[in-house]
Amino acid sequence: MEKIIIKGGKELSGEVVISGAKNAVLPIMAATLLCPGKFSISNVPDLKDTRTMMKLLDIVGSETSFKNNSLDIDSSNVNNPEAPYDLVKTMRASFYVLGPLISRFGRVQVSLPGGCAWGPRPVDYHLKGLEKLGAKLDLKNGNILAVADELIGADIHFEFPSVGATGNLAMAAVCAKGTTRLYNCAKEPEITQLCEFLIKMGANIEGVGTDMLTIIGVADLHPANIRIIPDRVEAGTFLMAGALNGTIKVNNVIPGHLKRVTNKLKDTGCTLQIDKDSISISSPSSIKSVDMTTAVYPGFPTDLQAQWVALMSLSESSSIVTDTVYHDRFSHIPELSRLGANIKVDKNTAFIRGVKQLVGAPVMSTDIRASASLIIAALAASGKTEISRVYHIDRGYEKIEKKFLGLGAEIIRQS
Ligand code: EPZ
């Protein structure tokens, strides 16, 4: 089992290049199943999750190859619309193949994704939406079997603007007969880029970037190429590490995707320099305590909630963090407490009392973003921290210890 070992307290300085966005490339990889042909996707991060999605595409019949952050996919011979449990259970985003496969083959079998580290993550919006489009669904031995002789456009209203359901149903609808309208849909930049990719493939989508997508079905699609947008969550993670100790610059970012985050960081007293595709941050002598509530885009992303809690655990006084997207995404808090953080959780709210110092200790990763919050805390703590189960962090961060090493951190990976 690999560990990441950090000797905290080192001043961070220098520059880091942000990788392509995991949550943009995963649905785009699934979208290549919509039609036969050769696709090339650049600025793809080398992650466990992108490798898992490549495996899944290979299982259904695609040919994928990855080199120097470029991914070539040939979906000409896709012939097996089945996504097996042992893959889907390791990565919930495997569920993204549902829409493309039922669109292309009229049938698909996908294992129901289980829960994840922080609790149930249902897919009822995905399934109800597919039924609205005319699919017949069956649940057999943990697999969803969906069949549709023809998908017919429909109006679909989301109770909650689900990122995954928006992506899945947009992909199911692009070749449906007639018009589909997705109301109260997600408008995260990653979904916007998925829609841009679908349009490059010949889809007819209006309202991209808004909370209502109108998808006019087309007869056929063709392959396309795309360069993945920078990962705003990775960028926010590095900015919060910089906020605690040092002056760093993150390159290859789209500052507009991080507005709420950079505004919050300014409220803590950090100095930020925001340019066209980079953001520099300098830590203040002490971090002001700032309350934060997550929200769907353009709100403060839930994927940066754990990292924000780590930052607030070393702030001047008290702060309150509420997650309105997931009500139980706090598995990082017991681990942060082992480093000396003073945090109480009540339902979907964390009450944080800033402490003067965190002290290194052995801690355990539980999910991608919880791991990131432990790294941020460990870098600022005094002494040594050992973080186990680092496979969680490798799912969503490319070469994270190399990137922090480049910023002057004392960090190594021990097999
Ligand atoms: C995507 O997950 C991201 N993953 C998550 O990032 C991110 O936390 C989440 O969106 C919210 O922004 C990918 O893009 C691969 P949702 P997704 O459907 O699509 C409820 C990371 O760390 N819901 O927007 O699964 C759900 O329970 C990962 O990179 C239903 O009730 O999230 C949650 O409370 C973690 N029924 C809320 O909606 C459904 O059918 C938002 O979930 C679907 C969702």
Short mmCIF file of C-alpha atoms and ligand atoms in Angstrom, two decimals:
data_model
loop_
_atom_site.label_atom_id
_atom_site.label_comp_id
_atom_site.label_asym_id
_atom_site.label_seq_id
_atom_site.Cartn_x
_atom_site.Cartn_y
_atom_site.Cartn_z
CA MET A 1 0.00 0.00 0.00
CA GLU A 2 1.56 3.34 -1.03
CA LYS A 3 1.83 6.26 1.36
CA ILE A 4 2.59 9.94 0.94
CA ILE A 5 4.95 11.29 3.59
CA ILE A 6 5.11 15.02 4.24
CA LYS A 7 7.40 16.99 6.50
CA GLY A 8 5.31 20.10 7.10
CA GLY A 9 6.12 23.74 7.69
CA LYS A 10 8.12 24.35 4.53
CA GLU A 11 7.43 27.65 2.76
CA LEU A 12 5.93 27.00 -0.71
CA SER A 13 7.17 29.03 -3.67
CA GLY A 14 7.34 28.78 -7.45
CA GLU A 15 4.92 27.81 -10.17
CA VAL A 16 2.78 24.77 -10.95
CA VAL A 17 0.99 23.79 -14.18
CA ILE A 18 -2.59 22.62 -13.74
CA SER A 19 -3.68 19.48 -15.67
CA GLY A 20 -6.80 18.92 -17.75
CA ALA A 21 -10.11 18.56 -15.93
CA LYS A 22 -10.99 15.02 -14.79
CA ASN A 23 -14.70 15.83 -14.68
CA ALA A 24 -14.65 17.16 -18.25
CA VAL A 25 -12.64 14.35 -19.86
CA LEU A 26 -14.67 11.49 -18.33
CA PRO A 27 -18.04 12.37 -19.96
CA ILE A 28 -16.24 13.36 -23.18
CA MET A 29 -14.58 9.92 -23.31
CA ALA A 30 -18.03 8.34 -22.89
CA ALA A 31 -19.43 10.58 -25.67
CA THR A 32 -17.02 8.96 -28.19
CA LEU A 33 -19.28 5.87 -27.95
CA LEU A 34 -22.09 7.79 -29.66
CA CYS A 35 -20.75 7.12 -33.15
CA PRO A 36 -18.03 5.10 -34.93
CA GLY A 37 -14.73 6.72 -35.84
CA LYS A 38 -11.43 8.11 -34.60
CA PHE A 39 -11.27 10.81 -31.93
CA SER A 40 -8.26 12.60 -30.47
CA ILE A 41 -8.48 14.38 -27.12
CA SER A 42 -5.60 16.49 -25.82
CA ASN A 43 -4.63 17.90 -22.40
CA VAL A 44 -5.92 14.69 -20.82
CA PRO A 45 -4.70 14.19 -17.24
CA ASP A 46 -3.00 10.84 -16.50
CA LEU A 47 -5.22 9.65 -13.63
CA LYS A 48 -6.53 6.37 -12.28
CA ASP A 49 -10.01 7.49 -13.33
CA THR A 50 -9.06 8.26 -16.94
CA ARG A 51 -7.26 4.88 -17.10
CA THR A 52 -10.39 3.19 -15.70
CA MET A 53 -12.57 4.88 -18.32
CA MET A 54 -10.11 3.73 -21.03
CA LYS A 55 -10.47 0.16 -19.74
CA LEU A 56 -14.26 0.49 -19.88
CA LEU A 57 -14.17 1.81 -23.46
CA ASP A 58 -11.90 -1.10 -24.43
CA ILE A 59 -14.32 -3.59 -22.82
CA VAL A 60 -17.25 -2.30 -24.89
CA GLY A 61 -15.12 -2.53 -28.03
CA SER A 62 -13.25 0.75 -28.53
CA GLU A 63 -9.50 0.96 -29.06
CA THR A 64 -7.82 3.54 -26.86
CA SER A 65 -4.21 4.72 -26.62
CA PHE A 66 -2.73 7.34 -24.32
CA LYS A 67 0.63 9.13 -24.74
CA ASN A 68 1.93 12.48 -23.47
CA ASN A 69 -1.49 13.52 -22.18
CA SER A 70 -3.11 12.84 -25.57
CA LEU A 71 -5.80 10.21 -25.90
CA ASP A 72 -6.72 8.54 -29.20
CA ILE A 73 -9.98 6.60 -29.30
CA ASP A 74 -11.34 4.50 -32.17
CA SER A 75 -14.95 3.60 -31.49
CA SER A 76 -15.56 1.90 -34.87
CA ASN A 77 -15.80 -1.63 -33.46
CA VAL A 78 -17.88 -0.95 -30.35
CA ASN A 79 -20.25 -3.92 -30.13
CA ASN A 80 -20.72 -4.85 -26.50
CA PRO A 81 -22.95 -2.31 -24.70
CA GLU A 82 -22.27 -3.73 -21.23
CA ALA A 83 -20.41 -2.01 -18.35
CA PRO A 84 -19.40 -4.60 -15.70
CA TYR A 85 -19.77 -4.21 -11.93
CA ASP A 86 -16.07 -4.62 -11.08
CA LEU A 87 -15.30 -1.50 -13.12
CA VAL A 88 -18.36 0.60 -12.30
CA LYS A 89 -17.89 -0.01 -8.55
CA THR A 90 -14.42 1.61 -8.73
CA MET A 91 -15.62 4.71 -10.54
CA ARG A 92 -19.14 6.09 -10.49
CA ALA A 93 -18.49 8.08 -13.67
CA SER A 94 -18.63 4.74 -15.58
CA PHE A 95 -22.37 5.37 -15.47
CA TYR A 96 -21.79 7.98 -18.17
CA VAL A 97 -21.71 5.22 -20.82
CA LEU A 98 -25.43 4.60 -20.32
CA GLY A 99 -26.64 7.51 -22.51
CA PRO A 100 -24.25 7.01 -25.45
CA LEU A 101 -24.70 3.22 -25.58
CA ILE A 102 -28.49 3.27 -25.55
CA SER A 103 -28.42 6.03 -28.17
CA ARG A 104 -26.17 4.02 -30.51
CA PHE A 105 -27.40 0.45 -29.83
CA GLY A 106 -30.94 0.82 -28.46
CA ARG A 107 -29.89 -1.32 -25.50
CA VAL A 108 -27.37 -1.15 -22.69
CA GLN A 109 -26.51 -2.99 -19.49
CA VAL A 110 -24.69 -0.97 -16.82
CA SER A 111 -24.03 -2.07 -13.28
CA LEU A 112 -25.67 0.22 -10.73
CA PRO A 113 -22.86 2.27 -9.12
CA GLY A 114 -22.64 1.47 -5.41
CA GLY A 115 -22.29 4.18 -2.79
CA CYS A 116 -19.01 5.97 -2.31
CA ALA A 117 -16.82 6.95 0.62
CA TRP A 118 -19.26 9.51 1.89
CA GLY A 119 -22.56 7.81 1.36
CA PRO A 120 -25.29 6.95 -1.14
CA ARG A 121 -25.15 8.64 -4.51
CA PRO A 122 -28.39 7.71 -6.28
CA VAL A 123 -28.89 7.72 -10.05
CA ASP A 124 -32.68 8.11 -10.04
CA TYR A 125 -32.54 11.30 -12.15
CA HIS A 126 -30.57 9.43 -14.84
CA LEU A 127 -33.07 6.54 -14.92
CA LYS A 128 -36.25 8.63 -14.77
CA GLY A 129 -34.90 10.81 -17.59
CA LEU A 130 -34.17 7.77 -19.77
CA GLU A 131 -37.71 6.50 -19.20
CA LYS A 132 -39.01 9.93 -20.26
CA LEU A 133 -37.06 9.45 -23.50
CA GLY A 134 -38.90 6.17 -24.03
CA ALA A 135 -36.45 3.60 -22.65
CA LYS A 136 -37.73 0.52 -20.83
CA LEU A 137 -35.67 -0.16 -17.71
CA ASP A 138 -35.15 -3.32 -15.70
CA LEU A 139 -33.00 -3.93 -12.62
CA LYS A 140 -31.48 -7.44 -12.62
CA ASN A 141 -28.70 -8.67 -10.31
CA GLY A 142 -27.50 -5.14 -9.67
CA ASN A 143 -27.47 -4.23 -13.36
CA ILE A 144 -29.64 -1.69 -15.11
CA LEU A 145 -30.90 -3.08 -18.41
CA ALA A 146 -32.25 -0.31 -20.64
CA VAL A 147 -33.89 -0.93 -24.01
CA ALA A 148 -35.38 1.54 -26.48
CA ASP A 149 -36.40 0.81 -30.08
CA GLU A 150 -36.36 4.55 -30.56
CA LEU A 151 -35.59 7.41 -28.17
CA ILE A 152 -38.15 10.21 -28.42
CA GLY A 153 -37.35 13.78 -27.34
CA ALA A 154 -39.07 14.89 -24.12
CA ASP A 155 -39.12 17.63 -21.48
CA ILE A 156 -37.11 16.58 -18.41
CA HIS A 157 -37.12 18.60 -15.17
CA PHE A 158 -34.32 17.92 -12.69
CA GLU A 159 -35.19 18.20 -9.00
CA PHE A 160 -31.54 19.09 -8.46
CA PRO A 161 -29.09 20.25 -11.17
CA SER A 162 -27.19 16.96 -11.29
CA VAL A 163 -23.91 17.09 -13.24
CA GLY A 164 -23.95 13.39 -14.14
CA ALA A 165 -27.64 13.22 -15.04
CA THR A 166 -27.34 16.34 -17.23
CA GLY A 167 -24.38 14.82 -19.09
CA ASN A 168 -25.90 11.37 -19.43
CA LEU A 169 -29.27 12.57 -20.68
CA ALA A 170 -27.78 15.14 -23.04
CA MET A 171 -25.81 12.28 -24.65
CA ALA A 172 -28.93 10.08 -24.78
CA ALA A 173 -30.93 12.88 -26.41
CA VAL A 174 -28.61 14.10 -29.20
CA CYS A 175 -29.95 11.54 -31.72
CA ALA A 176 -33.42 11.10 -30.23
CA LYS A 177 -36.39 11.80 -32.49
CA GLY A 178 -37.59 15.37 -31.88
CA THR A 179 -36.60 17.88 -29.22
CA THR A 180 -35.49 17.31 -25.64
CA ARG A 181 -35.45 20.11 -23.06
CA LEU A 182 -33.47 19.64 -19.86
CA TYR A 183 -34.81 22.05 -17.21
CA ASN A 184 -32.85 22.99 -14.06
CA CYS A 185 -29.81 21.23 -15.52
CA ALA A 186 -26.17 21.53 -14.41
CA LYS A 187 -24.07 24.33 -15.94
CA GLU A 188 -20.65 23.37 -14.57
CA PRO A 189 -17.83 24.25 -17.02
CA GLU A 190 -17.24 20.51 -17.50
CA ILE A 191 -20.81 20.03 -18.76
CA THR A 192 -20.45 23.11 -20.96
CA GLN A 193 -17.36 21.55 -22.54
CA LEU A 194 -19.20 18.22 -23.02
CA CYS A 195 -21.96 20.11 -24.90
CA GLU A 196 -19.31 21.88 -27.01
CA PHE A 197 -17.83 18.48 -27.87
CA LEU A 198 -21.25 17.07 -28.79
CA ILE A 199 -21.88 20.11 -31.04
CA LYS A 200 -18.47 19.52 -32.71
CA MET A 201 -19.71 15.96 -33.33
CA GLY A 202 -22.77 17.36 -35.13
CA ALA A 203 -25.29 17.61 -32.30
CA ASN A 204 -27.78 20.50 -32.22
CA ILE A 205 -27.81 21.94 -28.69
CA GLU A 206 -29.02 25.38 -27.61
CA GLY A 207 -28.65 27.08 -24.21
CA VAL A 208 -25.13 25.75 -23.54
CA GLY A 209 -23.87 27.15 -20.21
CA THR A 210 -27.37 27.89 -18.94
CA ASP A 211 -29.73 25.88 -16.68
CA MET A 212 -31.91 24.87 -19.62
CA LEU A 213 -30.56 22.85 -22.53
CA THR A 214 -32.61 22.37 -25.71
CA ILE A 215 -31.41 19.38 -27.72
CA ILE A 216 -32.84 18.96 -31.22
CA GLY A 217 -32.26 15.35 -32.31
CA VAL A 218 -30.04 14.83 -35.40
CA ALA A 219 -29.85 11.78 -37.65
CA ASP A 220 -26.17 11.08 -37.18
CA LEU A 221 -22.96 12.28 -35.61
CA HIS A 222 -19.29 12.20 -36.60
CA PRO A 223 -16.01 12.05 -34.67
CA ALA A 224 -14.37 15.26 -33.39
CA ASN A 225 -11.24 16.37 -31.53
CA ILE A 226 -10.99 18.58 -28.45
CA ARG A 227 -8.52 19.96 -25.89
CA ILE A 228 -9.71 19.46 -22.31
CA ILE A 229 -10.21 22.57 -20.15
CA PRO A 230 -7.99 23.06 -17.09
CA ASP A 231 -9.08 21.42 -13.84
CA ARG A 232 -10.59 24.15 -11.65
CA VAL A 233 -10.67 21.82 -8.64
CA GLU A 234 -6.98 20.99 -8.90
CA ALA A 235 -6.25 24.72 -9.29
CA GLY A 236 -8.32 25.56 -6.21
CA THR A 237 -6.53 22.85 -4.25
CA PHE A 238 -3.10 24.35 -4.99
CA LEU A 239 -4.34 27.89 -4.25
CA MET A 240 -5.50 26.78 -0.79
CA ALA A 241 -2.15 25.13 -0.12
CA GLY A 242 -0.46 28.41 -1.14
CA ALA A 243 -2.85 30.39 1.06
CA LEU A 244 -1.42 28.63 4.11
CA ASN A 245 2.27 29.10 3.56
CA GLY A 246 4.01 30.92 0.81
CA THR A 247 3.64 32.56 -2.57
CA ILE A 248 2.81 30.33 -5.53
CA LYS A 249 1.54 30.75 -9.07
CA VAL A 250 -0.82 28.29 -10.75
CA ASN A 251 -0.53 28.27 -14.56
CA ASN A 252 -2.94 26.98 -17.21
CA VAL A 253 -6.17 27.94 -15.43
CA ILE A 254 -9.39 29.68 -16.50
CA PRO A 255 -9.84 32.24 -13.68
CA GLY A 256 -13.51 32.72 -14.62
CA HIS A 257 -14.15 29.12 -13.48
CA LEU A 258 -12.84 29.94 -10.00
CA LYS A 259 -14.43 33.33 -9.27
CA ARG A 260 -16.26 32.34 -6.11
CA VAL A 261 -13.15 30.56 -4.81
CA THR A 262 -10.72 33.42 -5.47
CA ASN A 263 -13.16 35.92 -3.94
CA LYS A 264 -13.37 33.78 -0.80
CA LEU A 265 -9.57 33.49 -0.67
CA LYS A 266 -9.30 37.30 -0.84
CA ASP A 267 -11.73 37.48 2.13
CA THR A 268 -9.24 35.43 4.17
CA GLY A 269 -6.62 38.17 3.65
CA CYS A 270 -4.63 36.45 0.90
CA THR A 271 -3.19 38.58 -1.89
CA LEU A 272 -4.10 37.30 -5.36
CA GLN A 273 -2.80 38.35 -8.77
CA ILE A 274 -5.22 37.13 -11.46
CA ASP A 275 -4.06 37.12 -15.10
CA LYS A 276 -5.53 35.65 -18.30
CA ASP A 277 -4.52 32.04 -17.63
CA SER A 278 -2.77 32.10 -14.27
CA ILE A 279 -3.41 33.02 -10.64
CA SER A 280 -0.75 33.90 -8.03
CA ILE A 281 -1.48 33.77 -4.33
CA SER A 282 0.45 35.02 -1.28
CA SER A 283 -0.43 33.93 2.22
CA PRO A 284 -1.21 36.63 4.83
CA SER A 285 0.43 36.68 8.27
CA SER A 286 -2.74 35.05 9.55
CA ILE A 287 -5.81 33.60 7.82
CA LYS A 288 -9.13 35.31 8.59
CA SER A 289 -12.00 32.88 9.38
CA VAL A 290 -14.55 33.00 6.56
CA ASP A 291 -17.85 31.09 6.46
CA MET A 292 -18.56 29.16 3.25
CA THR A 293 -21.55 27.35 1.78
CA THR A 294 -21.11 25.14 -1.28
CA ALA A 295 -23.47 25.44 -4.24
CA VAL A 296 -23.77 24.26 -7.80
CA TYR A 297 -21.85 26.31 -10.39
CA PRO A 298 -21.09 29.19 -10.29
CA GLY A 299 -21.22 28.68 -6.49
CA PHE A 300 -18.33 27.46 -4.35
CA PRO A 301 -17.75 23.87 -5.56
CA THR A 302 -18.40 20.98 -3.20
CA ASP A 303 -15.21 19.43 -4.61
CA LEU A 304 -13.24 22.17 -2.81
CA GLN A 305 -15.17 21.95 0.48
CA ALA A 306 -12.73 19.57 2.19
CA GLN A 307 -9.76 21.70 1.15
CA TRP A 308 -11.48 24.84 2.48
CA VAL A 309 -12.10 23.12 5.82
CA ALA A 310 -8.37 22.35 6.04
CA LEU A 311 -7.59 26.02 5.38
CA MET A 312 -10.13 27.23 7.98
CA SER A 313 -8.76 24.80 10.58
CA LEU A 314 -5.72 27.12 10.83
CA SER A 315 -7.66 30.42 10.69
CA GLU A 316 -7.80 33.15 13.36
CA SER A 317 -11.16 32.40 14.95
CA SER A 318 -14.29 30.36 14.09
CA SER A 319 -16.02 29.59 10.79
CA ILE A 320 -18.96 27.58 9.52
CA VAL A 321 -18.86 25.41 6.38
CA THR A 322 -22.09 24.01 4.94
CA ASP A 323 -22.30 21.59 2.02
CA THR A 324 -25.64 21.94 0.20
CA VAL A 325 -24.70 19.51 -2.61
CA TYR A 326 -23.78 16.48 -0.49
CA HIS A 327 -25.09 16.41 3.06
CA ASP A 328 -22.58 13.91 4.38
CA ARG A 329 -19.29 14.73 2.69
CA PHE A 330 -17.20 15.11 5.85
CA SER A 331 -15.09 11.94 6.02
CA HIS A 332 -11.98 14.20 6.02
CA ILE A 333 -12.88 15.72 9.39
CA PRO A 334 -11.98 12.85 11.74
CA GLU A 335 -8.62 12.64 9.94
CA LEU A 336 -8.02 16.43 10.19
CA SER A 337 -8.83 16.14 13.90
CA ARG A 338 -5.95 13.66 14.25
CA LEU A 339 -3.68 16.52 13.13
CA GLY A 340 -5.15 18.72 15.85
CA ALA A 341 -7.98 20.46 14.00
CA ASN A 342 -10.92 21.52 16.18
CA ILE A 343 -14.08 20.79 14.16
CA LYS A 344 -17.59 19.67 15.08
CA VAL A 345 -20.04 18.38 12.46
CA ASP A 346 -23.80 18.67 12.73
CA LYS A 347 -25.77 17.32 9.74
CA ASN A 348 -24.31 19.04 6.66
CA THR A 349 -22.45 21.75 8.54
CA ALA A 350 -18.93 21.82 10.00
CA PHE A 351 -18.20 24.22 12.90
CA ILE A 352 -14.50 25.01 12.83
CA ARG A 353 -12.46 26.64 15.59
CA GLY A 354 -9.14 27.73 14.14
CA VAL A 355 -6.07 26.45 15.97
CA LYS A 356 -2.61 28.00 16.09
CA GLN A 357 -0.89 24.92 14.82
CA LEU A 358 -1.51 21.44 13.41
CA VAL A 359 0.87 18.62 14.30
CA GLY A 360 1.80 15.82 11.90
CA ALA A 361 0.44 12.28 12.45
CA PRO A 362 -0.47 9.16 10.45
CA VAL A 363 -3.81 9.75 8.66
CA MET A 364 -5.91 7.91 6.08
CA SER A 365 -7.36 9.03 2.75
CA THR A 366 -11.03 8.22 2.26
CA ASP A 367 -11.81 9.87 -1.09
CA ILE A 368 -10.17 12.08 -3.70
CA ARG A 369 -10.89 15.50 -2.17
CA ALA A 370 -10.55 14.37 1.45
CA SER A 371 -7.01 13.25 0.52
CA ALA A 372 -6.31 16.70 -0.94
CA SER A 373 -7.45 18.34 2.29
CA LEU A 374 -5.09 16.12 4.31
CA ILE A 375 -2.18 17.09 2.05
CA ILE A 376 -2.97 20.82 2.50
CA ALA A 377 -3.13 20.38 6.28
CA ALA A 378 0.02 18.23 6.41
CA LEU A 379 2.03 20.79 4.40
CA ALA A 380 1.17 23.44 7.02
CA ALA A 381 1.50 21.16 10.08
CA SER A 382 4.67 20.87 12.08
CA GLY A 383 6.45 17.52 11.91
CA LYS A 384 5.79 14.45 9.79
CA THR A 385 2.47 13.24 8.39
CA GLU A 386 1.97 9.86 6.71
CA ILE A 387 -1.08 9.66 4.46
CA SER A 388 -2.17 6.09 3.60
CA ARG A 389 -4.49 4.80 0.83
CA VAL A 390 -3.10 7.32 -1.65
CA TYR A 391 -4.84 5.46 -4.47
CA HIS A 392 -7.75 7.77 -3.67
CA ILE A 393 -5.72 10.85 -4.51
CA ASP A 394 -4.31 9.31 -7.69
CA ARG A 395 -7.85 8.97 -8.99
CA GLY A 396 -8.16 12.73 -9.35
CA TYR A 397 -4.72 14.39 -9.16
CA GLU A 398 -1.90 13.91 -11.68
CA LYS A 399 1.57 13.51 -10.12
CA ILE A 400 0.50 15.50 -7.05
CA GLU A 401 3.64 14.87 -5.01
CA LYS A 402 5.87 15.89 -7.95
CA LYS A 403 3.90 19.11 -8.33
CA PHE A 404 4.21 19.96 -4.62
CA LEU A 405 7.91 18.96 -4.65
CA GLY A 406 8.33 21.56 -7.41
CA LEU A 407 6.86 24.15 -5.03
CA GLY A 408 9.44 23.38 -2.32
CA ALA A 409 7.40 20.99 -0.21
CA GLU A 410 9.12 18.13 1.57
CA ILE A 411 6.92 15.32 0.20
CA ILE A 412 7.66 11.79 -0.98
CA ARG A 413 5.66 8.75 -2.08
CA GLN A 414 6.66 5.55 -0.30
CA SER A 415 5.60 2.23 -1.80
C1 EPZ B 1 -20.11 15.07 -10.29
O1 EPZ B 1 -20.61 13.92 -9.64
C2 EPZ B 1 -18.60 15.07 -10.05
N1 EPZ B 1 -18.02 13.85 -10.63
C3 EPZ B 1 -18.31 15.11 -8.55
O2 EPZ B 1 -16.90 15.20 -8.39
C4 EPZ B 1 -18.96 16.36 -7.97
O3 EPZ B 1 -18.77 16.35 -6.57
C5 EPZ B 1 -20.46 16.39 -8.29
O4 EPZ B 1 -20.65 16.27 -9.73
C6 EPZ B 1 -21.12 17.68 -7.82
O5 EPZ B 1 -20.52 18.77 -8.44
C7 EPZ B 1 -17.79 13.82 -11.98
O6 EPZ B 1 -18.09 14.77 -12.69
C8 EPZ B 1 -17.15 12.59 -12.51
P1 EPZ B 1 -24.38 15.08 -9.09
P2 EPZ B 1 -22.16 13.48 -9.88
O7 EPZ B 1 -25.19 14.14 -9.87
O8 EPZ B 1 -22.53 13.76 -11.27
C9 EPZ B 1 -27.88 14.02 -6.10
C10 EPZ B 1 -14.77 14.59 -7.63
O9 EPZ B 1 -14.27 14.65 -6.50
N2 EPZ B 1 -28.37 13.14 -7.16
O10 EPZ B 1 -24.25 16.51 -9.55
O11 EPZ B 1 -22.31 12.12 -9.35
C11 EPZ B 1 -26.58 13.51 -5.49
O12 EPZ B 1 -26.83 12.57 -4.47
C12 EPZ B 1 -16.20 14.10 -7.78
O13 EPZ B 1 -14.20 14.92 -8.69
C13 EPZ B 1 -29.56 12.44 -6.99
O14 EPZ B 1 -30.21 12.56 -5.95
O15 EPZ B 1 -22.90 14.51 -8.91
C14 EPZ B 1 -25.97 14.77 -4.94
O16 EPZ B 1 -26.53 15.08 -3.67
C15 EPZ B 1 -16.80 13.67 -6.47
N3 EPZ B 1 -30.00 11.62 -7.97
C16 EPZ B 1 -26.40 15.83 -5.95
O17 EPZ B 1 -27.52 15.29 -6.67
C17 EPZ B 1 -29.31 11.47 -9.17
O18 EPZ B 1 -29.76 10.73 -10.05
C18 EPZ B 1 -25.31 16.22 -6.94
O19 EPZ B 1 -24.89 15.05 -7.58
C19 EPZ B 1 -28.10 12.19 -9.33
C20 EPZ B 1 -27.65 13.02 -8.32
#
